[in-house]
Coordinates of C-alpha atoms in Angstrom, one line a residue:
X270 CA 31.0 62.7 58.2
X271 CA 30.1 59.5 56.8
X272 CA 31.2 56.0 58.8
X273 CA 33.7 53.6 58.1
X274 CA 31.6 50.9 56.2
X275 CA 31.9 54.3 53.5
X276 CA 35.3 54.5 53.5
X277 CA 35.6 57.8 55.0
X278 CA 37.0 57.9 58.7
X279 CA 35.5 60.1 61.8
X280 CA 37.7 61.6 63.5
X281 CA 35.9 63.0 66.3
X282 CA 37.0 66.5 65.5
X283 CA 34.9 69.6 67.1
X284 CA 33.1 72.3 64.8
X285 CA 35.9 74.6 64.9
X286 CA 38.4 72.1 64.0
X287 CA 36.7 70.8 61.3
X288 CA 36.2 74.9 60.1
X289 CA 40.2 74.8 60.4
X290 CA 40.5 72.2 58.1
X291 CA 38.2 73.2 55.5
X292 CA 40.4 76.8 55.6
X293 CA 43.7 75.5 55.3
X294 CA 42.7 73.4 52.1
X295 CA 41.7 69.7 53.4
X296 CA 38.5 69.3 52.8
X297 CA 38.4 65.8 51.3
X298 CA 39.0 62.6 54.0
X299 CA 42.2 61.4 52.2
X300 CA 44.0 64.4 52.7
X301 CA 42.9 65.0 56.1
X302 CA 43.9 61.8 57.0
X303 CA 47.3 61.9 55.8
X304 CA 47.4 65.6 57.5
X305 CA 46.6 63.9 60.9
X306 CA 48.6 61.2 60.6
X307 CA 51.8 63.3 59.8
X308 CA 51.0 65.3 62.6
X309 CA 50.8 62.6 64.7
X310 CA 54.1 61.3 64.2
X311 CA 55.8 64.6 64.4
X312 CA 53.9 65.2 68.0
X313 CA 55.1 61.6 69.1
X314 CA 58.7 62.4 67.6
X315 CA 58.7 65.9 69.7
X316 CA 57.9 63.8 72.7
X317 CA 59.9 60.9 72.5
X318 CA 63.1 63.2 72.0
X319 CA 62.5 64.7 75.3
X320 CA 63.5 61.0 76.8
X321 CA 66.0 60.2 74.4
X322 CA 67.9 63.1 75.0
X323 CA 67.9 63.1 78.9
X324 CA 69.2 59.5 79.1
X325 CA 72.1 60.7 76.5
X326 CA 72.9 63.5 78.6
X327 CA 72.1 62.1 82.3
X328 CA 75.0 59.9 82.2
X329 CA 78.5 61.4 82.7
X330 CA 80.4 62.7 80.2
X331 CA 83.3 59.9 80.2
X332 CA 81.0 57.2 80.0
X333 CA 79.9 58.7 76.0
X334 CA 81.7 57.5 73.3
X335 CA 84.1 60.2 71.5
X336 CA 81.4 59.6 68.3
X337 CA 77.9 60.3 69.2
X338 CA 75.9 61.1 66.5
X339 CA 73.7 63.4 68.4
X340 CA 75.8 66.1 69.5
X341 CA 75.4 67.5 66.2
X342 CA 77.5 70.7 67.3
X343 CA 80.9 68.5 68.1
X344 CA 84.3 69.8 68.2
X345 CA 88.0 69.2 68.5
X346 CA 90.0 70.9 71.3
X347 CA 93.5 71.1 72.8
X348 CA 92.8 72.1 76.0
X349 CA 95.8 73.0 78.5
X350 CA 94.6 72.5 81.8
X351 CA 97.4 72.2 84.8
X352 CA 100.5 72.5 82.4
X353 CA 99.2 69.6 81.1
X354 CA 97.7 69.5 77.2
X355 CA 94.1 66.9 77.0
X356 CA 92.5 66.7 73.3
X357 CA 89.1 66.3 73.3
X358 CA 86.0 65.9 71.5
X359 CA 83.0 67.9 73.1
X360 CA 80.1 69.7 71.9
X361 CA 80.6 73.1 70.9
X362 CA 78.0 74.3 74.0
X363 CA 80.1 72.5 76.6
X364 CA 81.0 74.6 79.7
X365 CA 84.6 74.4 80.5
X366 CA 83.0 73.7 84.1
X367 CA 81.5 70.4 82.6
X368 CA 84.3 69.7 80.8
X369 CA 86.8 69.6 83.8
X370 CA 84.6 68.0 85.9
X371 CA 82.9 65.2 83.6
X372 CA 85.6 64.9 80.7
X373 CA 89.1 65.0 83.0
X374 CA 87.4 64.1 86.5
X375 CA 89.0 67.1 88.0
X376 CA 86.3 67.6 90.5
X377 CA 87.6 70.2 92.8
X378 CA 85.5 73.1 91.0
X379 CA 82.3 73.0 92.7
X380 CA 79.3 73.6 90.6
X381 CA 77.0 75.6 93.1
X382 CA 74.4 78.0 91.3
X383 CA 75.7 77.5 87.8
X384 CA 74.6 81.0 87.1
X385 CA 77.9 82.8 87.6
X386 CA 76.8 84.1 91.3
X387 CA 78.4 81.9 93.6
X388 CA 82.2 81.4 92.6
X389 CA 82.1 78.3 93.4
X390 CA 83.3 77.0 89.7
X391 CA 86.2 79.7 89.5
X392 CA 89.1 78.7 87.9
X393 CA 92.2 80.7 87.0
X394 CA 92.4 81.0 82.7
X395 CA 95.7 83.0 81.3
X396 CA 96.4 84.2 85.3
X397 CA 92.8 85.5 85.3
X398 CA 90.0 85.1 87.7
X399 CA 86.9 82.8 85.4
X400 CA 83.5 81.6 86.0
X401 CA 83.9 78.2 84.4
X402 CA 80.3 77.6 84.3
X403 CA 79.8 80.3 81.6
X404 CA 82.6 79.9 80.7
X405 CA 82.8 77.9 76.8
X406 CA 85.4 75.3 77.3
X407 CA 86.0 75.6 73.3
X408 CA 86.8 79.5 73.7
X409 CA 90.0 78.3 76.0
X410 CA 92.0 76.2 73.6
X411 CA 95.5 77.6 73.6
X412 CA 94.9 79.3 76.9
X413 CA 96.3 78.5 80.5
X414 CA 93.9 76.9 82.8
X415 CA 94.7 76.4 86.3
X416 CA 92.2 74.8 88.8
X417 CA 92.5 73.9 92.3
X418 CA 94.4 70.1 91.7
X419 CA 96.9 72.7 89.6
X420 CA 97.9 75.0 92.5
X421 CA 100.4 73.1 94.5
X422 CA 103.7 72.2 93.3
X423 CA 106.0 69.3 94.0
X424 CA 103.6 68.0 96.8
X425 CA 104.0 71.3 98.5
X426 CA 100.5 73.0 98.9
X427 CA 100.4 76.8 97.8
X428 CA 100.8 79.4 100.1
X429 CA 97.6 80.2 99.6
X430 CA 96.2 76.3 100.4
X431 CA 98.2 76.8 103.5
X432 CA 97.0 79.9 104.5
X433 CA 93.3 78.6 104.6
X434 CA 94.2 75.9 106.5
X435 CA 96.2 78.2 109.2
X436 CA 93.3 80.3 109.4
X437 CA 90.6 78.2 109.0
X438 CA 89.0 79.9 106.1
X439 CA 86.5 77.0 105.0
X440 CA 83.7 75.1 106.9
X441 CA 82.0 73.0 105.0
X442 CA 84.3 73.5 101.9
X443 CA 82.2 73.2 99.1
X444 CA 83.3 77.4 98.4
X445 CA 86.6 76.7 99.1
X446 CA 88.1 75.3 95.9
X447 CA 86.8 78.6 94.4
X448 CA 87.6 81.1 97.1
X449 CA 91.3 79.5 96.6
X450 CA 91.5 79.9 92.8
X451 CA 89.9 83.0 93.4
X452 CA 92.4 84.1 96.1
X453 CA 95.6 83.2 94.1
X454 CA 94.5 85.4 91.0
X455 CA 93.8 88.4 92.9
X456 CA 98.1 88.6 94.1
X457 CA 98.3 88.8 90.4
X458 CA 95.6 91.6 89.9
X459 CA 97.1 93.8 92.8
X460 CA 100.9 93.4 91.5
X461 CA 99.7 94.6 88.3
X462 CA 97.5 97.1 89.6
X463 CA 93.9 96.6 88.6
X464 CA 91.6 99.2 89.9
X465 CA 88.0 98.4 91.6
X466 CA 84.5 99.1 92.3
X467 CA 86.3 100.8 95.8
X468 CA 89.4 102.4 94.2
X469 CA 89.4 105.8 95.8
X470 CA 91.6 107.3 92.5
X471 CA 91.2 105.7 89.5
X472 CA 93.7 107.8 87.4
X473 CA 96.4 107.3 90.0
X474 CA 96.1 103.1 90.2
X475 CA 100.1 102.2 90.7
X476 CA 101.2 98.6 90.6
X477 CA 102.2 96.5 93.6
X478 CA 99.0 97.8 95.9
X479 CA 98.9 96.4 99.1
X480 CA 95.0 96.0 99.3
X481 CA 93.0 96.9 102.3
X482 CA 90.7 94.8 104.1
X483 CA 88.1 96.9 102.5
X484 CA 89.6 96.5 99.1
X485 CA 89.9 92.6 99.7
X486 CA 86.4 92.1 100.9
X487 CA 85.4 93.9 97.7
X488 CA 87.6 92.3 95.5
X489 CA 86.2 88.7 96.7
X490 CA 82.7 89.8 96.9
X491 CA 82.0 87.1 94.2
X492 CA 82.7 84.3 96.1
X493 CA 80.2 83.7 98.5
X494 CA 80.4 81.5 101.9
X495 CA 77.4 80.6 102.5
X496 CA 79.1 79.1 106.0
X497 CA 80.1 82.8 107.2
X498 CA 84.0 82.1 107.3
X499 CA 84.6 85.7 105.6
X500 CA 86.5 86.6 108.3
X501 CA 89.5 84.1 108.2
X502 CA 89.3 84.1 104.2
X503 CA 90.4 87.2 104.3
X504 CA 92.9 86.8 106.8
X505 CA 94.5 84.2 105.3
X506 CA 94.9 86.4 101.9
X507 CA 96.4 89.1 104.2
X508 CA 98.7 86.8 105.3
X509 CA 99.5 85.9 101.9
X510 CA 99.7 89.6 100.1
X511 CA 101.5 91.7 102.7
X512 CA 103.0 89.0 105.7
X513 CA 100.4 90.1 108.1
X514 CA 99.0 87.2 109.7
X515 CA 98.1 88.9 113.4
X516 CA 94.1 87.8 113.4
X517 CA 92.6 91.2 114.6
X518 CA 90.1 91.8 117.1
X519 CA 86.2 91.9 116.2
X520 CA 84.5 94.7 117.1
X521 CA 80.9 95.7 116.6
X522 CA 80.7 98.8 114.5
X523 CA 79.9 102.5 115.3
X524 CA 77.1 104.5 114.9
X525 CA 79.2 106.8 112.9
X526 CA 80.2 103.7 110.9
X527 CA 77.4 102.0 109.9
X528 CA 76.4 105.6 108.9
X529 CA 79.2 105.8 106.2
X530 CA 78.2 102.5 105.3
X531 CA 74.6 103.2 104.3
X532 CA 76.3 106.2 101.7

């Protein structure tokens, strides 16, 4: 290439980018300058975004303003969340996790893996057990959400809330908002019958079951303790369910046992 005093730029290119060039049409200096120039700004614009876009989203949701132009995907919602009805303006992508714990500052849901793996984020929607943090908070307009704040009534703590306390099913307690909600949904799954993964008959399911301790440790395999309290959390649901609350005695298991187990 010619120098500068001839009006035609270098542009320290290699052999094999200059071959590029020639093959995709720019051959003259004036269009390969305004090629590299446009590229230029649309690499810088790529990168600058990255920055942009994590100071937007670093600070908490109630701290944006209801009109920010670059949550292009915004929408309107009614959402009912502890009999009570908040409207909202949120991006259409928004977990309902997010959502309840950024937009309403209702913090007791835990967000833990945010994977769906740890049920730490479950919530109760329509009477229903719910990972909030797959959970679309757009896709539960008109539905009933209940979280952890939304369980006890009149200042009196559910029976549920007081069962974990009797029994001590928490440790640390970062699970236990979730084990709760959790908890509180499966009464409603076993009055109405709902089979699972253990159900010895699945054509003869009848309502009202009175769940084992098998059938409870199943049932609440999705909320894990990573504290070990499994024990008194199911306890306290047995109290709960069927009135026993006699803590039974721990024994190690049986060789004839453990070999059921392994089937």
């Amino acid at each position: 290439m010619k120098d500068l005093n001839n009006k035609e730029e270098s542009y320290d290119l290699t052999e094999d980018e200059n071959d590029i060039l020639n093959q995709i049409g720019l051959s003259d200096g004036a269009s390969r300058r305004r090629f590299l120039k446009q590229l230029s700004a649309a690499s810088l614009s790529v990168l600058a975004s990255a920055y942009f876009t994590t100071d937007l989203f670093a600070a908490t949701m109630k701290d944006l303003p209801d009109e920010v132009k670059v949550l292009l995907n915004e929408v309107k919602v009614n959402l009912r969340v502890n009999n009570m009805v908040k409207p909202l303006t949120l991006d259409s992508r928004t977990t309902l996790l997010d959502t309840l714990r950024e937009k309403l500052a209702l913090t007791g849901s835990k967000k833990g893996c945010d994977h769906g793996q740890c049920g730490a984020c479950t919530v109760i929607v329509d009477g229903k057990r719910r990972l909030s943090c797959l959970t679309l908070a757009a896709s539960c307009e008109g539905k009933e959400i209940t979280t952890i704040e939304g369980l006890a009534e009149n200042g009196q703590l559910h029976p549920m809330q007081q069962a974990f306390l009797k029994h001590d099913g928490f440790q640390c307690g970062y699970c236990t908002p979730g084990q709760i909600c959790s908890s509180v949904a499966l009464l409603e799954e076993a009055k109405r019958g709902e089979a699972s993964y253990v159900t010895v008959d699945f054509k003869d399911v009848k309502k009202n079951l009175v769940l084992s301790e098998e059938e409870i440790r199943e049932r609440m395999s999705g909320n894990i303790c990573r504290c070990g309290a499994y024990n008194n959390i199911v306890q306290a649901f047995k109290e709960v369910h069927s009135g026993d609350d006699e803590m039974p005695t721990w024994t190690f298991a049986t060789p004839e046992q453990m070999a059921k187990a392994r089937i």
